Amino acid sequence: MKTVRVKIRVTGIVQGVGFRPFIYRIAVKNGLNGYVRNRGDAGVEILLEGSEERVKNFLRDLKEKKPPLARIYEVITSPLKGKNEFESFTILKSSEETELSGSVIPPDIAICDECLKELRDPENPRYEYFFITCTNCGPRYTIIEKLPYDRENTTMREFPMCNFCRSEYTDPLNRRFHAQTVACPKCGPKVYLTTKKGELVNSEDPVREAGKLLSEGFIVAIKGYGGFHVATATTMDEPLIKLRRVKHRKQKPFAIMARSLEATKSFAEVSLREAELLTSYMRPIVLLNKSEDYYLSDLIAPGLHNVGVMLPYTGLHYMLFDRVEDPAFVMTSANPPNQPIIKDDDEALRRLSGTVDYFLFHNRKIAHRCDDSVVRLHGIHQVFLRRSRGYAPAPIVLREKAKHCTVGLGGELNNTGCVLLGNKAFISQHIGDVENVETRDFLEKATKHLIRLTNSKVEAVTCDLHPKFTTTRLAQNLADENGWQLIQVQHHHAHIAALMAEHDVKEIIGISCDGYGYGSDGEAWGGEILFCTRGELGFERLAHLQRQPLIGGDLATRYPLRTAAGILHKKVDVEDWLMQHRERFPHGEKEVEVVLHQLEREDNAIMTTSCGRVLDAVAAVLDVCYERTYEGEPAMKLESIAVKGEDILKLKPIIANDVLNTTEMLLEIFENRGKYSKADLAYSAHAYLAKGLATLAIEKALEKNVKIVGFSGGVACNRILTLIMRKIVEDSGLKFLVHEAVPPGDGGLSFGQAVIVGFSNF
Ligand code: ZN
Ligand code: ZN
Ligand code: FE
């Protein structure tokens, strides 16, 4: 039997997922000597000595039996010269070597079944320990300060293991062998309850005490893996009224955490696929339709047909429900307006003591903040509204390798950063609205952290075309500082490019619809039909929605009655109608007079082709929503009304010179008010837009001989529009693509920008 010596380097998600213990086990099983160790580039290095046959078996096991959370991107095997020097197989101390790139640490992982069982087992030393974890579960991305993933490089370094934990940590047969987050009540992080001023509340059982307080209607800030949540009861109105008042959130829906899947089914409809998502180790917030007998407070998701629900994902979360009967608690990210989610204790005390009644702290630091992810289903298709905890920073793996390592900084709202390296795109956690210094810094930090983690040698940075976005300035600075190429990318092109990259498509007719994006001509775009080709920095704008005036500029976005008046004014006298609605304007009758005056001078108005604004206008005409207090509110509420409707008006799309008319549609809705139900009219408006956009796209696809039509942009979160378009496009024999891996909204922009530039020949 020939003996060999080989060095194997593995890249992928191979640190923090029980990979070294796994390697140890398969090496020993195959009778091989040598070592395994983590590397500073997030990869793993293995040295094997033994027969050729055994090495072959080892490599087979490596691929076939890898731990469930591990992802292997590359296995590089190189023969070594020299005599055998190992007499056994061992796990060595990590090396700092960083020559390989493209590996990354895993996302945070929800508590596993075995840990959950131990949490409930009175015989277990970690019985009722809120921070129970193992190699298969627990925080990862949010605790790692630098690589390699060793305890001293994480925020667990402050908790030296006790003898018991160490004995498990060093036992190759134990589930916690080399689990960096291993801890127990004796040696691990402690949890404690305080008043809103930070004074300790003496309690034997702070977690369950907090659960009781929540159940009684108190507001409690709870420190989790990636930041603080603000929590309260879901079955009473009073705490929600208070929470909305102090958080200045008039209408924006709150996410809730249900005690169990069973409890969720008592107030929401849960399909099989939705149940799978809810219970997956990513544990995202899933938007579920409220059921017929929805009995939670209407103040959780006012005016919406659905509600965002997640299941507990840490021991602490499970224990919150132990001593109470509540089906769910509100569990919303603790972030002050336009600020990132709060992660540090002192910041929480400073910023939240006016909001909450109590704090449930633990004394482990959070290295990186990470909001919860949000998904919904369109039929069988999963749509990301926010891709964050549980997913980031695991990469989107592309079929082909990019030509340039590129960083995308996204747009402004709901932003993310992205590092494209080879065939992998690492998208950051949710950053939020990058309008001020705090979110800007968060974006910069998160992106630089990703570059470091993946060991990327960046060549180019890309951002939106908008000259005044904070991210545009940041891109400029980074380009100057590092000598990177700077390339700006048009907003709607980036949306479609993201879709193309995700599906490995070379050309597409893209329907790119959202609220606002800076057009190539400087105008406000948002209802675009584009022809895009992979590898091209440019694109062709083939068609769009009718340009409509924004009466009062940004005010029209906030108060959709203004947009509606701007459209209707061309056809009817809107004075009486506006006067009837004067209470809906912040300055009443006076403001209506100003609006009427502005309507006369319409030529000065800012024009937009935005699809979002048209939906807003329909919402205003149908008395569904008069003020946009959060992004997408009027359109979301309109969809919620339309869910129960049908296409009663059956309007035929009016298309001339590659423009879809929207004035006539709004007029029809306006004139049929009272004649038909709101639901039917709301649905008819959706049907008109979907039919019109799909018809235009099909027409253009035939002209260009392209076989694929895709739908992207924030409006693609709308289920009704998506389903109608899909039917029309597929009936015409073309393929219809939507996002599955990245958000259709602006959270997907950084990825779209990066693939445009990374695959181009700039
Ligand atoms: Zn576990
Ligand atoms: Zn311990
Ligand atoms: Fe957008």
PDB file of N, CA, C and O and ligand atoms in Angstrom, residues 109-116 118 132-138 140 175-176, ligand 1:
ATOM      1  N   ILE A 109     -27.273  31.274  13.918  1.00  0.00           N
ATOM      2  CA  ILE A 109     -28.116  30.099  13.694  1.00  0.00           C
ATOM      3  C   ILE A 109     -29.030  29.893  14.894  1.00  0.00           C
ATOM      4  O   ILE A 109     -28.596  29.955  16.047  1.00  0.00           O
ATOM      5  N   ALA A 110     -30.297  29.624  14.610  1.00  0.00           N
ATOM      6  CA  ALA A 110     -31.280  29.441  15.687  1.00  0.00           C
ATOM      7  C   ALA A 110     -30.926  28.219  16.526  1.00  0.00           C
ATOM      8  O   ALA A 110     -30.306  27.267  16.041  1.00  0.00           O
ATOM      9  N   ILE A 111     -31.328  28.241  17.775  1.00  0.00           N
ATOM     10  CA  ILE A 111     -31.087  27.136  18.698  1.00  0.00           C
ATOM     11  C   ILE A 111     -31.516  25.812  18.055  1.00  0.00           C
ATOM     12  O   ILE A 111     -32.567  25.725  17.420  1.00  0.00           O
ATOM     13  N   CYS A 112     -30.658  24.777  18.194  1.00  0.00           N
ATOM     14  CA  CYS A 112     -30.959  23.489  17.552  1.00  0.00           C
ATOM     15  C   CYS A 112     -31.844  22.641  18.473  1.00  0.00           C
ATOM     16  O   CYS A 112     -32.018  22.948  19.658  1.00  0.00           O
ATOM     17  N   ASP A 113     -32.396  21.572  17.926  1.00  0.00           N
ATOM     18  CA  ASP A 113     -33.320  20.728  18.696  1.00  0.00           C
ATOM     19  C   ASP A 113     -32.656  20.113  19.928  1.00  0.00           C
ATOM     20  O   ASP A 113     -33.273  20.008  20.990  1.00  0.00           O
ATOM     21  N   GLU A 114     -31.392  19.688  19.752  1.00  0.00           N
ATOM     22  CA  GLU A 114     -30.713  19.055  20.887  1.00  0.00           C
ATOM     23  C   GLU A 114     -30.495  20.041  22.033  1.00  0.00           C
ATOM     24  O   GLU A 114     -30.692  19.702  23.204  1.00  0.00           O
ATOM     25  N   CYS A 115     -30.093  21.268  21.679  1.00  0.00           N
ATOM     26  CA  CYS A 115     -29.905  22.275  22.727  1.00  0.00           C
ATOM     27  C   CYS A 115     -31.240  22.604  23.393  1.00  0.00           C
ATOM     28  O   CYS A 115     -31.311  22.810  24.601  1.00  0.00           O
ATOM     29  N   LEU A 116     -32.293  22.649  22.592  1.00  0.00           N
ATOM     30  CA  LEU A 116     -33.610  22.950  23.135  1.00  0.00           C
ATOM     31  C   LEU A 116     -34.041  21.863  24.125  1.00  0.00           C
ATOM     32  O   LEU A 116     -34.613  22.147  25.187  1.00  0.00           O
ATOM     33  N   GLU A 118     -32.006  19.974  25.876  1.00  0.00           N
ATOM     34  CA  GLU A 118     -31.187  20.141  27.089  1.00  0.00           C
ATOM     35  C   GLU A 118     -31.679  21.306  27.946  1.00  0.00           C
ATOM     36  O   GLU A 118     -31.643  21.242  29.171  1.00  0.00           O
ATOM     37  N   ILE A 132     -27.746  28.708  25.881  1.00  0.00           N
ATOM     38  CA  ILE A 132     -27.286  27.373  25.532  1.00  0.00           C
ATOM     39  C   ILE A 132     -27.060  27.309  24.014  1.00  0.00           C
ATOM     40  O   ILE A 132     -27.885  27.762  23.233  1.00  0.00           O
ATOM     41  N   THR A 133     -25.885  26.803  23.622  1.00  0.00           N
ATOM     42  CA  THR A 133     -25.531  26.709  22.195  1.00  0.00           C
ATOM     43  C   THR A 133     -24.625  25.501  21.996  1.00  0.00           C
ATOM     44  O   THR A 133     -24.182  24.895  22.975  1.00  0.00           O
ATOM     45  N   CYS A 134     -24.334  25.171  20.744  1.00  0.00           N
ATOM     46  CA  CYS A 134     -23.375  24.099  20.454  1.00  0.00           C
ATOM     47  C   CYS A 134     -22.730  24.363  19.103  1.00  0.00           C
ATOM     48  O   CYS A 134     -22.917  25.429  18.541  1.00  0.00           O
ATOM     49  N   THR A 135     -21.993  23.382  18.570  1.00  0.00           N
ATOM     50  CA  THR A 135     -21.357  23.616  17.258  1.00  0.00           C
ATOM     51  C   THR A 135     -22.394  23.769  16.157  1.00  0.00           C
ATOM     52  O   THR A 135     -22.084  24.256  15.086  1.00  0.00           O
ATOM     53  N   ASN A 136     -23.604  23.342  16.405  1.00  0.00           N
ATOM     54  CA  ASN A 136     -24.633  23.419  15.362  1.00  0.00           C
ATOM     55  C   ASN A 136     -25.542  24.634  15.486  1.00  0.00           C
ATOM     56  O   ASN A 136     -26.438  24.815  14.672  1.00  0.00           O
ATOM     57  N   CYS A 137     -25.362  25.424  16.540  1.00  0.00           N
ATOM     58  CA  CYS A 137     -26.285  26.550  16.696  1.00  0.00           C
ATOM     59  C   CYS A 137     -25.662  27.678  17.510  1.00  0.00           C
ATOM     60  O   CYS A 137     -24.606  27.501  18.117  1.00  0.00           O
ATOM     61  N   GLY A 138     -26.345  28.804  17.505  1.00  0.00           N
ATOM     62  CA  GLY A 138     -25.892  29.951  18.284  1.00  0.00           C
ATOM     63  C   GLY A 138     -25.424  31.095  17.411  1.00  0.00           C
ATOM     64  O   GLY A 138     -25.434  30.997  16.184  1.00  0.00           O
ATOM     65  N   ARG A 140     -22.951  33.624  15.486  1.00  0.00           N
ATOM     66  CA  ARG A 140     -21.663  33.498  14.805  1.00  0.00           C
ATOM     67  C   ARG A 140     -21.229  34.869  14.288  1.00  0.00           C
ATOM     68  O   ARG A 140     -20.365  35.509  14.838  1.00  0.00           O
ATOM     69  N   ARG A 175     -20.781  16.936  21.211  1.00  0.00           N
ATOM     70  CA  ARG A 175     -21.370  17.902  20.277  1.00  0.00           C
ATOM     71  C   ARG A 175     -20.755  19.293  20.454  1.00  0.00           C
ATOM     72  O   ARG A 175     -20.859  20.140  19.563  1.00  0.00           O
ATOM     73  N   ARG A 176     -20.149  19.553  21.570  1.00  0.00           N
ATOM     74  CA  ARG A 176     -19.559  20.877  21.804  1.00  0.00           C
ATOM     75  C   ARG A 176     -18.048  20.884  21.650  1.00  0.00           C
ATOM     76  O   ARG A 176     -17.382  21.825  22.060  1.00  0.00           O
TER      77      ARG A 176
HETATM   78 ZN    ZN B   1     -27.246  23.467  19.575  1.00  0.00          ZN
END
